[in-house]
Short mmCIF file of C-alpha atoms in Angstrom, two decimals:
data_model
loop_
_atom_site.label_atom_id
_atom_site.label_comp_id
_atom_site.label_asym_id
_atom_site.label_seq_id
_atom_site.Cartn_x
_atom_site.Cartn_y
_atom_site.Cartn_z
CA MET A 212 -17.69 -31.54 34.46
CA ASN A 213 -20.18 -29.11 35.84
CA THR A 214 -19.43 -28.90 39.56
CA SER A 215 -21.04 -25.51 40.07
CA PRO A 216 -23.61 -25.56 42.79
CA ILE A 217 -24.97 -22.24 41.68
CA THR A 218 -26.59 -20.79 38.52
CA SER A 219 -26.19 -17.10 39.50
CA TRP A 220 -24.25 -15.11 42.18
CA GLU A 221 -27.51 -13.79 43.80
CA GLY A 222 -27.82 -14.61 47.39
CA VAL A 223 -24.91 -17.13 47.31
CA SER A 224 -23.40 -18.61 50.44
CA ALA A 225 -21.26 -21.68 50.11
CA TYR A 226 -20.40 -21.84 46.39
CA PHE A 227 -17.33 -24.12 45.96
CA THR A 228 -17.11 -27.13 43.72
CA PHE A 229 -19.38 -29.78 44.72
CA ALA A 230 -21.05 -27.77 47.43
CA ASP A 231 -24.36 -29.33 46.55
CA SER A 232 -23.04 -32.78 45.98
CA PRO A 233 -22.08 -34.93 49.18
CA THR A 234 -20.56 -37.56 46.83
CA GLY A 235 -18.49 -35.01 45.05
CA ILE A 236 -17.08 -33.79 48.50
CA ALA A 237 -16.57 -37.30 49.79
CA ILE A 238 -14.58 -38.32 46.57
CA SER A 239 -12.45 -35.23 46.79
CA LEU A 240 -11.94 -35.55 50.52
CA ALA A 241 -11.06 -39.39 50.17
CA ALA A 242 -8.70 -38.30 47.44
CA ALA A 243 -7.03 -35.79 49.60
CA VAL A 244 -6.58 -38.24 52.44
CA GLY A 245 -5.19 -40.71 49.83
CA VAL A 246 -2.51 -38.12 48.74
CA TYR A 247 -1.52 -37.66 52.35
CA LEU A 248 -1.34 -41.50 53.04
CA LEU A 249 0.50 -41.95 49.59
CA LEU A 250 3.28 -39.59 51.05
CA ASN A 251 3.72 -41.65 54.09
CA ALA A 252 3.78 -44.81 52.10
CA THR A 253 6.30 -43.46 49.72
CA ILE A 254 8.62 -42.17 52.36
CA ILE A 255 8.57 -45.59 54.21
CA ARG A 256 9.32 -47.32 50.91
CA HIS A 257 12.04 -44.98 49.97
CA GLU A 258 13.62 -45.25 53.37
CA LYS A 259 13.52 -49.00 53.31
CA ALA A 260 15.32 -49.10 49.85
CA SER A 261 17.85 -46.58 50.79
CA PHE A 262 18.68 -48.07 54.08
CA ASP A 263 18.88 -51.68 52.50
CA LYS A 264 21.44 -50.30 49.95
CA HIS A 265 23.63 -49.18 52.80
CA LYS A 266 23.54 -52.17 55.15
CA MET V 605 -26.40 6.93 50.56
CA SER V 606 -29.09 5.71 53.13
CA LEU V 607 -28.15 5.13 56.74
CA GLU V 608 -28.81 1.38 56.14
CA THR V 609 -26.56 1.17 53.19
CA LEU V 610 -23.80 3.04 55.13
CA GLN V 611 -24.14 0.73 57.99
CA SER V 612 -23.94 -2.37 55.72
CA THR V 613 -20.97 -0.99 53.95
CA PHE V 614 -19.26 -0.18 57.31
CA GLU V 615 -19.93 -3.76 58.50
CA MET V 616 -18.52 -5.24 55.24
CA HIS V 617 -15.28 -3.25 55.64
CA GLN V 618 -14.96 -4.40 59.18
CA ALA V 619 -15.36 -7.98 58.12
CA MET V 620 -12.69 -7.38 55.53
CA ASN V 621 -10.34 -5.85 57.91
CA VAL V 622 -10.60 -8.90 60.03
CA GLU V 623 -9.75 -10.97 57.17
CA VAL V 624 -6.85 -8.89 56.08
CA PHE V 625 -5.43 -8.87 59.55
CA TYR V 626 -5.46 -12.56 59.97
CA TRP V 627 -4.28 -13.13 56.37
CA TRP V 628 -1.10 -11.20 57.07
CA CYS V 629 -0.66 -12.70 60.37
CA THR V 630 -0.68 -16.11 58.68
CA ALA V 631 1.71 -14.87 56.02
CA ILE V 632 4.14 -13.65 58.59
CA MET V 633 3.92 -16.89 60.52
CA PHE V 634 5.48 -18.65 57.47
CA MET V 635 8.60 -16.57 58.43
CA ILE V 636 8.71 -19.00 61.62
CA HIS V 637 9.15 -21.89 59.33
CA THR V 638 11.62 -20.21 56.92
CA GLY V 639 13.59 -19.52 60.23
CA PHE V 640 13.23 -23.13 61.50
CA LEU V 641 14.40 -24.23 57.99
CA ALA V 642 17.62 -22.17 58.16
CA TYR V 643 18.09 -22.87 61.84
CA GLU V 644 17.82 -26.71 61.50
CA ILE V 645 19.98 -26.89 58.39
CA GLY V 646 22.60 -24.76 60.06
CA ALA V 647 22.51 -26.78 63.32
CA SER V 648 23.04 -29.95 61.39
CA ARG V 649 26.33 -31.48 60.32
CA VAL V 650 27.00 -31.16 56.59
CA LYS V 651 26.21 -34.87 56.22
CA ASN V 652 22.59 -34.18 57.43
CA ALA V 653 21.89 -30.68 56.09
CA LEU V 654 19.38 -31.45 53.25
CA THR V 655 17.59 -34.20 55.29
CA SER V 656 16.90 -31.64 58.09
CA GLY V 657 15.70 -29.11 55.38
CA MET V 658 13.40 -31.66 53.78
CA LYS V 659 11.97 -32.73 57.19
CA ASN V 660 11.08 -29.20 57.89
CA ILE V 661 9.51 -28.45 54.57
CA LEU V 662 7.46 -31.52 54.73
CA THR V 663 6.47 -30.81 58.33
CA LEU V 664 4.20 -27.79 57.04
CA SER V 665 2.96 -29.95 54.25
CA VAL V 666 1.55 -32.75 56.47
CA ILE V 667 0.25 -30.56 59.17
CA ILE V 668 -1.89 -28.31 56.93
CA PRO V 669 -3.95 -31.13 55.43
CA THR V 670 -4.18 -33.12 58.73
CA PHE V 671 -5.32 -29.87 60.48
CA TYR V 672 -7.99 -29.55 57.71
CA PHE V 673 -9.10 -33.15 58.08
CA PHE V 674 -9.42 -33.29 61.92
CA GLY V 675 -7.46 -30.55 63.69
CA TRP V 676 -9.98 -27.62 63.29
CA TRP V 677 -12.82 -30.11 64.45
CA ILE V 678 -10.87 -31.08 67.54
CA TYR V 679 -10.55 -27.45 68.61
CA ASN V 680 -14.26 -26.79 68.27
CA ALA V 681 -15.33 -30.22 69.76
CA PHE V 682 -13.26 -30.73 72.83
CA PRO V 683 -13.29 -27.41 74.92
CA GLY V 684 -15.22 -29.41 77.62
CA GLY V 685 -12.79 -32.04 78.07
CA LEU V 686 -12.38 -35.36 76.42
CA VAL V 687 -16.00 -35.94 75.44
CA PRO V 688 -16.68 -34.18 71.99
CA GLY V 689 -19.43 -31.70 71.66
CA ASP V 690 -21.26 -30.52 68.65
CA ALA V 691 -18.80 -29.18 66.11
CA ALA V 692 -20.29 -30.46 62.94
CA SER V 693 -19.64 -27.12 61.11
CA SER V 694 -15.90 -27.74 61.60
CA LEU V 695 -15.87 -31.24 59.96
CA PRO V 696 -14.06 -31.17 56.57
CA TRP V 697 -17.19 -31.99 54.69
CA SER V 698 -19.03 -29.12 56.21
CA LEU V 699 -20.19 -26.32 53.98
CA HIS V 700 -18.37 -23.88 56.28
CA MET V 701 -15.08 -25.58 55.50
CA GLY V 702 -14.76 -24.02 51.96
CA PRO V 703 -15.23 -20.88 50.07
CA ASP V 704 -18.41 -19.16 51.35
CA VAL V 705 -19.44 -15.63 50.42
CA GLN V 706 -21.31 -15.17 53.78
CA ASP V 707 -18.55 -16.63 56.05
CA MET V 708 -15.56 -14.34 56.36
CA GLY V 709 -14.15 -15.86 59.55
CA THR V 710 -13.84 -19.66 59.33
CA GLY V 711 -11.27 -19.94 56.63
CA ILE V 712 -9.01 -17.33 58.00
CA PHE V 713 -9.03 -18.60 61.59
CA PHE V 714 -8.51 -22.16 60.24
CA ALA V 715 -5.37 -20.85 58.49
CA ALA V 716 -3.97 -19.05 61.43
CA PHE V 717 -4.50 -22.13 63.67
CA ALA V 718 -3.00 -24.41 61.15
CA LEU V 719 0.04 -22.35 61.15
CA PHE V 720 0.09 -22.45 65.02
CA GLY V 721 0.00 -26.23 64.65
CA ALA V 722 2.82 -26.28 62.08
CA THR V 723 4.91 -24.32 64.54
CA THR V 724 4.54 -27.04 67.15
CA GLY V 725 5.85 -29.61 64.43
CA SER V 726 8.82 -27.38 63.73
CA ILE V 727 9.63 -27.23 67.50
CA LEU V 728 9.67 -31.07 67.53
CA SER V 729 11.63 -31.09 64.25
CA GLY V 730 14.71 -29.41 65.62
CA ALA V 731 15.07 -31.53 68.68
CA VAL V 732 15.28 -34.85 66.82
CA ILE V 733 17.49 -33.88 63.81
CA GLU V 734 20.20 -36.37 62.46
CA ARG V 735 18.87 -39.63 63.55
CA ILE V 736 15.01 -39.87 63.35
CA ARG V 737 13.33 -41.56 60.42
CA LEU V 738 11.59 -39.08 58.20
CA SER V 739 8.63 -41.26 58.04
CA ALA V 740 8.39 -41.52 61.76
CA PHE V 741 8.93 -37.89 62.36
CA LEU V 742 6.19 -36.91 59.87
CA ILE V 743 3.63 -39.17 61.75
CA LEU V 744 4.65 -37.64 64.97
CA ALA V 745 4.39 -34.12 63.59
CA ALA V 746 0.95 -34.73 62.25
CA ILE V 747 -0.25 -35.99 65.64
CA LEU V 748 1.30 -33.27 67.58
CA GLY V 749 0.39 -30.29 65.13
CA SER V 750 -2.98 -31.53 64.27
CA ALA V 751 -4.18 -33.34 67.46
CA VAL V 752 -2.21 -32.95 70.55
CA TRP V 753 -1.68 -29.21 70.69
CA ILE V 754 -5.02 -28.45 69.57
CA LEU V 755 -6.70 -30.59 72.18
CA ALA V 756 -4.66 -28.47 74.73
CA ALA V 757 -5.88 -25.28 72.87
CA ALA V 758 -9.44 -26.41 73.11
CA TRP V 759 -9.02 -26.74 76.85
CA GLY V 760 -6.89 -23.53 77.59
CA TRP V 761 -7.11 -21.36 74.54
CA HIS V 762 -10.77 -21.35 73.78
CA PRO V 763 -13.50 -18.99 75.19
CA GLN V 764 -15.27 -21.99 76.56
CA GLY V 765 -12.27 -24.08 77.45
CA TRP V 766 -12.54 -25.84 80.78
CA LEU V 767 -9.23 -24.61 82.01
CA LEU V 768 -10.55 -21.08 81.63
CA THR V 769 -13.99 -21.76 83.04
CA GLU V 770 -12.93 -23.98 85.84
CA LEU V 771 -9.52 -22.51 86.82
CA GLY V 772 -9.31 -19.06 85.25
CA TYR V 773 -6.36 -20.18 83.09
CA HIS V 774 -4.57 -17.36 81.28
CA ASP V 775 -2.20 -18.11 78.32
CA VAL V 776 -2.74 -15.28 75.94
CA GLY V 777 0.43 -15.89 73.79
CA ALA V 778 0.33 -19.66 73.94
CA SER V 779 3.27 -20.16 76.17
CA GLY V 780 1.59 -23.38 77.38
CA VAL V 781 -0.80 -24.54 74.51
CA VAL V 782 1.89 -24.22 71.94
CA HIS V 783 5.38 -24.13 73.46
CA ALA V 784 5.16 -26.21 76.64
CA VAL V 785 3.05 -28.94 74.80
CA ALA V 786 5.56 -29.09 71.94
CA GLY V 787 8.48 -28.96 74.07
CA PHE V 788 7.29 -31.69 76.43
CA PHE V 789 6.12 -33.89 73.36
CA ALA V 790 9.77 -33.46 72.07
CA LEU V 791 11.16 -34.50 75.43
CA GLY V 792 9.08 -37.77 75.36
CA VAL V 793 10.25 -38.46 71.87
CA LEU V 794 13.80 -37.81 72.72
CA LEU V 795 13.70 -40.29 75.68
CA ASN V 796 12.87 -43.00 73.22
CA LEU V 797 14.94 -41.92 70.29
CA GLY V 798 18.20 -41.68 72.08
CA ALA V 799 21.28 -39.63 71.41
CA ARG V 800 23.10 -39.27 68.11
CA VAL V 801 25.98 -41.57 67.56
CA GLY V 802 29.10 -39.91 69.16
CA LYS V 803 27.30 -37.61 71.42
CA TYR V 804 28.32 -39.31 74.59
CA GLU V 805 31.63 -40.85 75.44
CA ASN V 806 31.62 -42.86 78.67
CA GLY V 807 28.51 -40.94 79.62
CA THR V 808 30.15 -37.44 79.08
CA PRO V 809 28.44 -35.36 76.55
CA MET V 810 30.55 -34.39 73.50
CA TYR V 811 29.99 -31.09 71.63
CA ILE V 812 28.67 -31.80 67.97
CA PRO V 813 29.18 -28.47 66.31
CA PRO V 814 26.64 -27.14 63.93
CA HIS V 815 28.04 -26.98 60.29
CA ASN V 816 26.75 -23.42 59.80
CA LEU V 817 26.26 -21.44 62.93
CA PRO V 818 25.64 -18.12 61.13
CA MET V 819 22.84 -19.72 59.16
CA ALA V 820 21.31 -20.98 62.40
CA LEU V 821 21.52 -17.54 64.08
CA ILE V 822 19.83 -15.86 60.94
CA GLY V 823 17.13 -18.62 61.09
CA LEU V 824 16.53 -17.87 64.79
CA MET V 825 16.16 -14.24 64.05
CA MET V 826 13.56 -15.16 61.20
CA ILE V 827 11.58 -17.02 63.75
CA ILE V 828 11.42 -13.79 65.79
CA VAL V 829 10.04 -11.94 62.82
CA GLY V 830 7.42 -14.67 62.42
CA PHE V 831 6.47 -14.43 66.09
CA PHE V 832 4.87 -11.13 65.20
CA GLY V 833 2.49 -12.80 62.99
CA PHE V 834 1.99 -15.62 65.59
CA LEU V 835 1.27 -13.26 68.43
CA GLY V 836 -0.88 -11.08 66.36
CA GLY V 837 -2.88 -14.06 65.53
CA CYS V 838 -3.31 -14.64 69.28
CA ILE V 839 -5.45 -11.52 69.44
CA ILE V 840 -9.03 -11.46 68.54
CA PHE V 841 -9.99 -8.75 66.03
CA ASN V 842 -13.68 -8.00 66.69
CA GLY V 843 -16.00 -6.11 64.51
CA GLY V 844 -18.38 -3.58 65.93
CA GLU V 845 -17.60 -1.55 69.12
CA THR V 846 -15.73 -4.32 70.88
CA GLY V 847 -12.22 -3.80 69.41
CA TRP V 848 -9.47 -5.95 70.19
CA THR V 849 -9.75 -8.78 72.93
CA THR V 850 -7.81 -11.74 73.94
CA ILE V 851 -9.01 -15.16 72.94
CA TYR V 852 -10.58 -15.18 76.54
CA GLY V 853 -12.67 -12.17 75.83
CA ASN V 854 -10.88 -9.53 78.10
CA PRO V 855 -9.94 -6.23 76.25
CA THR V 856 -6.31 -5.76 75.11
CA ASN V 857 -4.66 -4.22 71.94
CA LEU V 858 -1.71 -4.52 69.72
CA SER V 859 -0.08 -1.77 71.67
CA ALA V 860 0.11 -4.06 74.82
CA PHE V 861 1.75 -6.66 72.66
CA GLY V 862 4.06 -4.14 71.19
CA PHE V 863 5.56 -3.13 74.59
CA ASN V 864 5.84 -6.67 75.94
CA THR V 865 6.95 -8.63 72.86
CA LEU V 866 9.93 -6.34 72.37
CA MET V 867 10.80 -6.20 75.96
CA GLY V 868 10.59 -9.96 76.17
CA PHE V 869 12.96 -10.48 73.26
CA ALA V 870 15.45 -8.08 74.77
CA GLY V 871 15.25 -9.57 78.16
CA GLY V 872 15.77 -12.99 76.93
CA VAL V 873 18.67 -12.29 74.75
CA ILE V 874 20.48 -10.53 77.74
CA GLY V 875 19.70 -13.29 80.20
CA ALA V 876 20.87 -15.90 77.94
CA TYR V 877 24.07 -13.98 77.09
CA LEU V 878 24.70 -13.48 80.67
CA ALA V 879 24.31 -17.19 81.51
CA SER V 880 26.16 -18.59 78.45
CA ARG V 881 28.24 -16.03 76.43
CA GLU V 882 27.55 -18.40 73.48
CA PRO V 883 25.90 -17.20 70.24
CA PHE V 884 23.54 -20.21 69.82
CA TRP V 885 22.14 -19.93 73.34
CA THR V 886 22.25 -16.12 73.21
CA MET V 887 20.07 -16.05 70.13
CA SER V 888 17.80 -18.73 71.43
CA GLY V 889 17.40 -16.40 74.35
CA GLY V 890 15.22 -14.08 72.17
CA LEU V 891 12.80 -16.94 71.80
CA ALA V 892 13.08 -17.93 75.38
CA GLY V 893 12.33 -14.40 76.57
CA ILE V 894 9.24 -14.16 74.29
CA ILE V 895 8.00 -17.42 75.23
CA THR V 896 8.47 -16.83 79.01
CA VAL V 897 6.15 -13.71 78.96
CA ALA V 898 3.87 -14.74 76.10
CA ALA V 899 1.27 -16.17 78.53
CA GLY V 900 0.87 -12.63 80.27
CA LEU V 901 1.76 -10.45 77.22
CA ASP V 902 -1.44 -8.50 77.66
CA LEU V 903 -1.09 -7.98 81.43
CA TYR V 904 2.58 -7.35 82.44
CA TYR V 905 4.26 -4.00 83.05
CA PRO V 906 6.93 -3.73 80.41
CA GLY V 907 9.67 -3.41 82.99
CA LEU V 908 8.57 -6.57 84.69
CA THR V 909 8.32 -8.30 81.28
CA PHE V 910 12.03 -7.54 80.71
CA VAL V 911 13.00 -9.01 84.00
CA LEU V 912 10.99 -12.01 83.61
CA ALA V 913 12.25 -12.59 80.20
CA ALA V 914 15.83 -12.20 81.31
CA SER V 915 15.20 -14.79 84.03
CA GLY V 916 13.80 -17.20 81.30
CA GLY V 917 16.92 -16.39 79.23
CA VAL V 918 19.26 -17.24 82.19
CA LEU V 919 17.39 -20.43 83.14
CA MET V 920 16.91 -21.76 79.49
CA PRO V 921 20.74 -22.70 78.86
CA MET V 922 21.10 -24.10 82.38
CA ILE V 923 18.10 -26.38 81.84
CA GLY V 924 19.47 -27.37 78.34
CA ARG V 925 22.85 -28.35 79.82
CA LYS V 926 21.11 -30.09 82.64
CA LEU V 927 19.26 -32.17 80.19
CA GLU V 928 22.33 -32.89 78.14
CA LYS V 929 24.11 -34.16 81.06
CA MET V 930 21.06 -36.39 81.90
CA GLY V 931 21.44 -38.02 78.44
CA VAL V 932 18.84 -36.16 76.59
CA ASP V 933 20.39 -35.08 73.26
CA ASP V 934 18.21 -32.19 72.09
CA ALA V 935 20.15 -30.83 69.24
CA VAL V 936 18.73 -27.40 69.35
CA GLY V 937 17.57 -26.99 72.90
CA ALA V 938 13.91 -27.17 71.98
CA VAL V 939 12.88 -28.66 75.33
CA ALA V 940 14.65 -25.90 77.30
CA VAL V 941 13.50 -23.08 75.01
CA HIS V 942 9.86 -24.23 74.36
CA GLY V 943 9.13 -26.83 76.92
CA PHE V 944 10.60 -25.18 80.07
CA CYS V 945 10.15 -21.56 79.16
CA GLY V 946 6.46 -22.24 78.00
CA PHE V 947 5.89 -24.05 81.47
CA TYR V 948 7.70 -21.37 83.35
CA GLY V 949 5.73 -18.65 81.51
CA VAL V 950 2.36 -20.10 82.51
CA VAL V 951 3.31 -20.33 86.02
CA LEU V 952 4.73 -16.72 85.96
CA VAL V 953 1.26 -15.55 85.23
CA GLY V 954 0.10 -17.08 88.34
CA VAL V 955 2.72 -15.53 90.31
CA PHE V 956 2.74 -11.86 88.87
CA ALA V 957 -0.93 -11.50 87.51
CA ALA V 958 -2.89 -13.50 90.03
CA GLY V 959 -6.20 -11.52 90.66
CA PHE V 960 -6.88 -10.22 87.18
CA PRO V 961 -10.53 -10.90 86.41
CA ASN V 962 -11.73 -12.97 83.48
CA VAL V 963 -14.80 -12.04 81.46
CA GLY V 964 -18.17 -13.64 82.03
CA GLU V 965 -20.55 -14.41 84.89
CA GLY V 966 -18.98 -16.58 87.52
CA MET V 967 -15.69 -16.98 85.55
CA PRO V 968 -12.80 -17.43 88.07
CA SER V 969 -10.06 -14.89 88.09
CA ILE V 970 -6.40 -15.79 87.44
CA THR V 971 -4.86 -17.67 90.44
CA PHE V 972 -1.53 -19.16 91.11
CA SER V 973 -2.92 -22.65 91.65
CA GLY V 974 -4.94 -22.39 88.30
CA GLN V 975 -1.92 -21.38 86.38
CA VAL V 976 0.30 -24.16 88.02
CA THR V 977 -2.33 -26.80 87.34
CA GLY V 978 -2.67 -25.64 83.76
CA ALA V 979 1.10 -25.73 83.30
CA ILE V 980 1.20 -29.37 84.53
CA ILE V 981 -1.67 -30.29 82.26
CA MET V 982 0.11 -28.70 79.27
CA ALA V 983 3.26 -30.63 80.06
CA LEU V 984 1.43 -33.89 80.46
CA VAL V 985 -0.68 -33.37 77.33
CA GLY V 986 2.52 -33.12 75.45
CA PHE V 987 4.72 -35.51 77.17
CA ILE V 988 2.32 -38.57 77.33
CA PRO V 989 1.42 -39.06 73.61
CA GLY V 990 5.04 -38.01 72.66
CA TRP V 991 6.58 -40.68 74.92
CA GLY V 992 3.90 -43.25 74.21
CA ILE V 993 3.73 -42.95 70.51
CA SER V 994 7.35 -42.95 69.99
CA TRP V 995 7.81 -45.92 72.34
CA ALA V 996 5.44 -48.01 70.14
CA MET V 997 7.43 -46.79 67.06
CA LYS V 998 10.71 -47.86 68.83
CA LYS V 999 9.42 -51.21 69.52
CA PHE V 1000 8.52 -51.89 65.88
CA GLY V 1001 11.96 -50.43 64.83
CA ALA V 1002 10.34 -47.51 63.01
CA LEU V 1003 11.71 -44.60 65.06
CA ARG V 1004 15.36 -44.34 64.30
CA VAL V 1005 17.52 -44.83 61.19
CA PRO V 1006 19.97 -47.73 61.29
CA PRO V 1007 23.39 -46.87 62.94
CA GLN V 1008 25.36 -47.35 59.69
CA VAL V 1009 23.12 -44.84 57.91
CA GLU V 1010 23.54 -42.28 60.80
CA VAL V 1011 27.42 -42.67 60.59
CA LEU V 1012 27.34 -42.26 56.76
CA GLY V 1013 24.92 -39.24 56.93
CA LEU V 1014 21.21 -39.09 56.03
CA ASP V 1015 21.89 -36.97 52.95
CA LEU V 1016 24.08 -39.52 51.39
CA VAL V 1017 21.77 -42.30 51.90
CA GLU V 1018 18.26 -40.77 51.43
CA ILE V 1019 18.49 -37.58 49.55
CA PRO V 1020 19.27 -37.51 45.70
CA ALA V 1021 21.22 -34.11 45.95
CA ARG V 1022 24.08 -32.54 47.75
CA PRO V 1023 24.08 -29.28 49.82
CA TYR V 1024 27.57 -28.08 48.82
CA PRO V 1025 28.77 -30.23 45.96
CA GLU V 1026 31.53 -27.91 44.91
CA SER V 1027 32.81 -26.52 48.17
CA VAL V 1028 32.43 -29.23 50.80
CA PRO V 1029 33.12 -32.94 50.01
CA ALA V 1030 30.47 -35.20 51.15
CA GLN V 1031 31.38 -36.92 54.49
CA ALA V 1032 31.47 -40.31 52.92
CA ILE V 1033 34.36 -39.18 50.46
CA VAL V 1034 36.25 -38.04 53.36
CA GLU V 1035 35.67 -41.39 55.21
CA ASN V 1036 36.57 -43.20 51.88
CA THR V 1037 33.25 -44.97 51.76
CA LEU V 1038 32.32 -43.43 48.59
CA LYS V 1039 34.65 -42.65 45.59
CA PRO V 1040 34.47 -39.14 44.23
CA GLY V 1041 32.20 -38.93 41.32
CA GLN V 1042 30.36 -42.20 42.33
CA GLU V 1043 26.62 -41.89 42.12
CA VAL V 1044 24.51 -42.88 45.14
CA ALA V 1045 20.88 -43.41 44.20
#
């Protein structure tokens, strides 16, 4: 996957993966938010299961 | 080498020095969290030791990304109040929010501010140990660390913050914007969370001893080490001829902070010892002392710093005990250390440093009324969301672990590991609720 926004380092500014692709940034950011939400969901599920076992 | 090349090389090295300075401030700030980790594990009972540790590790891990998602934008969008200004370059999809050869400032300031935010989460973390749900805590920590405190920082810790431009507010070392906000947020949560099982008998507070006081004391000392990164990060390292300034633009330097950070630590420890004779409070006095003088760290005469810090150290355990008698079970004294001393520290600047000018045309000088107003605003910005959100969580039964789980111990129920498997029997074995060797998934 070619994610490079640059073809040479001459006069480069923002150069990170997907810097020239709003779609790529949006997907990466959505995935990052997803990981954060997954953590919260996992902890809630784990708590419920653990607490139910010790009722 | 031409003069132009020399000039551009010099400017590049200045920019790199700025990055290097904040890079190491951020690294040293991690020691605050190492300290909170040891402190809270030590302050917990054996049956909750690992849960307290997990909570602390995850605090950092949720505040850092949420601060990237929206915290940095809040800081840059809200200095004028509650209506957002233009801060598009701070949104997470901006080209400034990632590696950029031409931008040697945004990332390093983002990192330092994210760690300031993580500190607020750790302040809350200690207060609520041994009975809060991990899920509830992490949501509260993300709100505090990535939204609440940074809104206060936009108002009172930003060159265009309205508390500065309207009131001349001065809080150079974040007594108000970090400590008071986090401490009062914690107070709001504690009022809804309630005390640990066994903390009160017929309304009388019982002593719940930490399982490892030496570890808690070492943790507190680590937090002090981390404070040098924290306070260093409160100074603006400017390139060019400007040199060091505070976040408000007035000149200062690390020497000023050097005098007063050390005198604040020493005064706080002595004050707390005089008031308590007790190791936990005495070591907390070091924190209380620094927090008490942090708002005026750039302005105070060191002898005055020492006395003010001592007064914070004396008052802190008194406030802690008073809250305990009132039914607030703050396991580590976070409300007294951070909330009270942060509030007190902002007010003290109004008492002892009124009249110092601020930089900029028409900018008001520091005043007593401006500092008192600022301190009250900081307390409210922390308390209202802390109380309100935790109240809603309580209504949905999502705030606190069930009583039987609390009695058994959170480690036994939630954590697939034991803190001291060969030296200390699990509480449940002692209480005959679990047979030795029986696995608990």
